[in-house]
PDB file of C-alpha atoms in Angstrom:
ATOM      1  CA  MET A 385      95.613 124.842 103.167  1.00  0.00           C
ATOM      2  CA  GLY A 386      94.972 122.678 106.335  1.00  0.00           C
ATOM      3  CA  TYR A 387      95.762 124.034 109.956  1.00  0.00           C
ATOM      4  CA  GLN A 388      99.420 123.722 111.200  1.00  0.00           C
ATOM      5  CA  LEU A 389     100.739 121.557 113.932  1.00  0.00           C
ATOM      6  CA  LEU A 390     103.998 122.346 116.001  1.00  0.00           C
ATOM      7  CA  ASP A 391     106.310 119.693 116.769  1.00  0.00           C
ATOM      8  CA  LYS A 392     108.155 119.951 120.018  1.00  0.00           C
ATOM      9  CA  ASN A 393     110.797 122.079 118.555  1.00  0.00           C
ATOM     10  CA  ASN A 394     108.036 124.548 117.149  1.00  0.00           C
ATOM     11  CA  ASN A 395     108.737 123.824 113.562  1.00  0.00           C
ATOM     12  CA  GLY A 396     105.749 124.134 111.344  1.00  0.00           C
ATOM     13  CA  TYR A 397     104.353 120.612 110.676  1.00  0.00           C
ATOM     14  CA  ASN A 398     101.009 120.310 108.860  1.00  0.00           C
ATOM     15  CA  GLU A 399      98.549 117.373 109.403  1.00  0.00           C
ATOM     16  CA  GLU A 400      99.077 115.687 105.959  1.00  0.00           C
ATOM     17  CA  ASP A 401     102.892 115.571 106.519  1.00  0.00           C
ATOM     18  CA  LYS A 402     102.497 114.106 109.849  1.00  0.00           C
ATOM     19  CA  ILE A 403      99.973 111.378 108.450  1.00  0.00           C
ATOM     20  CA  ILE A 404     102.184 110.575 105.428  1.00  0.00           C
ATOM     21  CA  ASN A 405     105.240 110.185 107.753  1.00  0.00           C
ATOM     22  CA  HIS A 406     103.362 107.956 109.979  1.00  0.00           C
ATOM     23  CA  ALA A 407     102.082 105.833 107.122  1.00  0.00           C
ATOM     24  CA  LYS A 408     105.746 105.455 105.608  1.00  0.00           C
ATOM     25  CA  ALA A 409     106.869 104.176 109.128  1.00  0.00           C
ATOM     26  CA  THR A 410     103.983 101.879 109.504  1.00  0.00           C
ATOM     27  CA  ALA A 411     104.627 100.333 105.961  1.00  0.00           C
ATOM     28  CA  ILE A 412     108.355 100.041 106.305  1.00  0.00           C
ATOM     29  CA  LYS A 413     107.747  98.203 109.833  1.00  0.00           C
ATOM     30  CA  HIS A 414     105.007  96.046 108.177  1.00  0.00           C
ATOM     31  CA  LEU A 415     107.314  94.979 105.176  1.00  0.00           C
ATOM     32  CA  LYS A 416     110.250  94.407 107.508  1.00  0.00           C
ATOM     33  CA  ASP A 417     108.115  92.408 110.214  1.00  0.00           C
ATOM     34  CA  LYS A 418     105.960  90.222 107.587  1.00  0.00           C
ATOM     35  CA  TYR A 419     108.434  89.804 104.726  1.00  0.00           C
ATOM     36  CA  GLU A 420     111.906  90.732 106.130  1.00  0.00           C
ATOM     37  CA  LEU A 421     112.283  93.204 103.418  1.00  0.00           C
ATOM     38  CA  ASP A 422     114.413  96.503 104.066  1.00  0.00           C
ATOM     39  CA  VAL A 423     112.673  99.141 101.738  1.00  0.00           C
ATOM     40  CA  GLU A 424     112.630 102.682 100.914  1.00  0.00           C
ATOM     41  CA  ILE A 425     109.633 104.705 100.069  1.00  0.00           C
ATOM     42  CA  THR A 426     109.992 106.614  96.956  1.00  0.00           C
ATOM     43  CA  GLU A 427     106.370 108.114  96.453  1.00  0.00           C
ATOM     44  CA  ALA A 428     103.688 109.056  98.874  1.00  0.00           C
ATOM     45  CA  LYS A 429     100.171 110.336  98.018  1.00  0.00           C
ATOM     46  CA  MET A 430      97.239 110.820 100.502  1.00  0.00           C
ATOM     47  CA  LEU A 431      93.872 110.104  99.312  1.00  0.00           C
ATOM     48  CA  PRO A 432      91.141 112.614  99.645  1.00  0.00           C
ATOM     49  CA  LYS A 433      89.182 111.773 102.942  1.00  0.00           C
ATOM     50  CA  TYR A 434      85.780 111.445 100.948  1.00  0.00           C
ATOM     51  CA  ILE A 435      87.337 108.610  99.023  1.00  0.00           C
ATOM     52  CA  ALA A 436      89.149 106.684 101.752  1.00  0.00           C
ATOM     53  CA  HIS A 437      91.334 107.360 104.672  1.00  0.00           C
ATOM     54  CA  GLU A 438      94.620 105.932 103.147  1.00  0.00           C
ATOM     55  CA  VAL A 439      97.961 106.917 102.054  1.00  0.00           C
ATOM     56  CA  ILE A 440      99.184 105.122  98.869  1.00  0.00           C
ATOM     57  CA  LEU A 441     103.038 104.480  98.778  1.00  0.00           C
ATOM     58  CA  GLU A 442     105.481 103.323  96.299  1.00  0.00           C
ATOM     59  CA  GLY A 443     109.189 102.124  96.837  1.00  0.00           C
ATOM     60  CA  ASN A 444     111.776  99.414  96.114  1.00  0.00           C
ATOM     61  CA  VAL A 445     113.867  96.829  98.058  1.00  0.00           C
ATOM     62  CA  ILE A 446     116.982  98.613  99.217  1.00  0.00           C
ATOM     63  CA  GLY A 447     119.878  97.670  97.052  1.00  0.00           C
ATOM     64  CA  SER A 448     117.391  96.249  94.484  1.00  0.00           C
ATOM     65  CA  LYS A 449     115.653  98.997  92.502  1.00  0.00           C
ATOM     66  CA  GLU A 450     114.113  96.440  90.253  1.00  0.00           C
ATOM     67  CA  GLN A 451     112.133  95.066  93.035  1.00  0.00           C
ATOM     68  CA  ASP A 452     109.576  97.690  93.394  1.00  0.00           C
ATOM     69  CA  PHE A 453     106.195  97.763  95.654  1.00  0.00           C
ATOM     70  CA  GLY A 454     102.893  99.625  96.097  1.00  0.00           C
ATOM     71  CA  ILE A 455     101.478  99.431  99.555  1.00  0.00           C
ATOM     72  CA  SER A 456      98.260 101.252 101.022  1.00  0.00           C
ATOM     73  CA  VAL A 457      98.173 102.304 104.652  1.00  0.00           C
ATOM     74  CA  ASN A 458      94.830 103.183 106.410  1.00  0.00           C
ATOM     75  CA  TYR A 459      95.570 106.039 108.554  1.00  0.00           C
ATOM     76  CA  GLU A 460      92.717 105.869 110.792  1.00  0.00           C
ATOM     77  CA  LYS A 461      93.319 102.138 111.718  1.00  0.00           C
ATOM     78  CA  LYS A 462      97.132 102.642 111.288  1.00  0.00           C
ATOM     79  CA  ARG A 463      97.623  99.429 109.474  1.00  0.00           C
ATOM     80  CA  SER A 464      98.690  98.365 106.003  1.00  0.00           C
ATOM     81  CA  ILE A 465      95.947  96.804 104.091  1.00  0.00           C
ATOM     82  CA  ILE A 466      97.398  96.198 100.372  1.00  0.00           C
ATOM     83  CA  PHE A 467     100.768  95.374  99.423  1.00  0.00           C
ATOM     84  CA  GLN A 468     101.856  94.350  95.880  1.00  0.00           C
ATOM     85  CA  HIS A 469     105.330  93.303  95.234  1.00  0.00           C
ATOM     86  CA  GLU A 470     106.694  93.348  91.684  1.00  0.00           C
ATOM     87  CA  PRO A 471     110.151  91.966  91.038  1.00  0.00           C
ATOM     88  CA  ARG A 472     111.011  92.940  87.385  1.00  0.00           C
ATOM     89  CA  THR A 473     112.689  90.064  85.392  1.00  0.00           C
ATOM     90  CA  GLY A 474     113.285  92.212  82.242  1.00  0.00           C
ATOM     91  CA  CYS A 475     111.329  89.686  80.284  1.00  0.00           C
ATOM     92  CA  CYS A 476     109.060  92.414  78.711  1.00  0.00           C
ATOM     93  CA  ASP A 477     111.528  95.385  78.261  1.00  0.00           C
ATOM     94  CA  PRO A 478     110.457  96.641  74.855  1.00  0.00           C
ATOM     95  CA  SER A 479     114.035  97.846  74.119  1.00  0.00           C
TER      96      SER A 479
END
């Protein structure tokens, strides 16, 4: 699987984990700075490099799980590029 990087405490830390963790921090800061949202990331997926240098993240506003979002972070440019926020109203719940 990829090569291993070591952190300052000599713990195993692979490149993909490092990229995903940095993307999470970038997204959280972006959403706080631009939209004044406190969020938590619930899912993260790194796209294959031949498709795009992006990490796709999903999460929700802290304290309001019905307000979920998706955001993409370009890990080469270290910036958020797509943000989608979807507050659920319950209008379309099939139950």
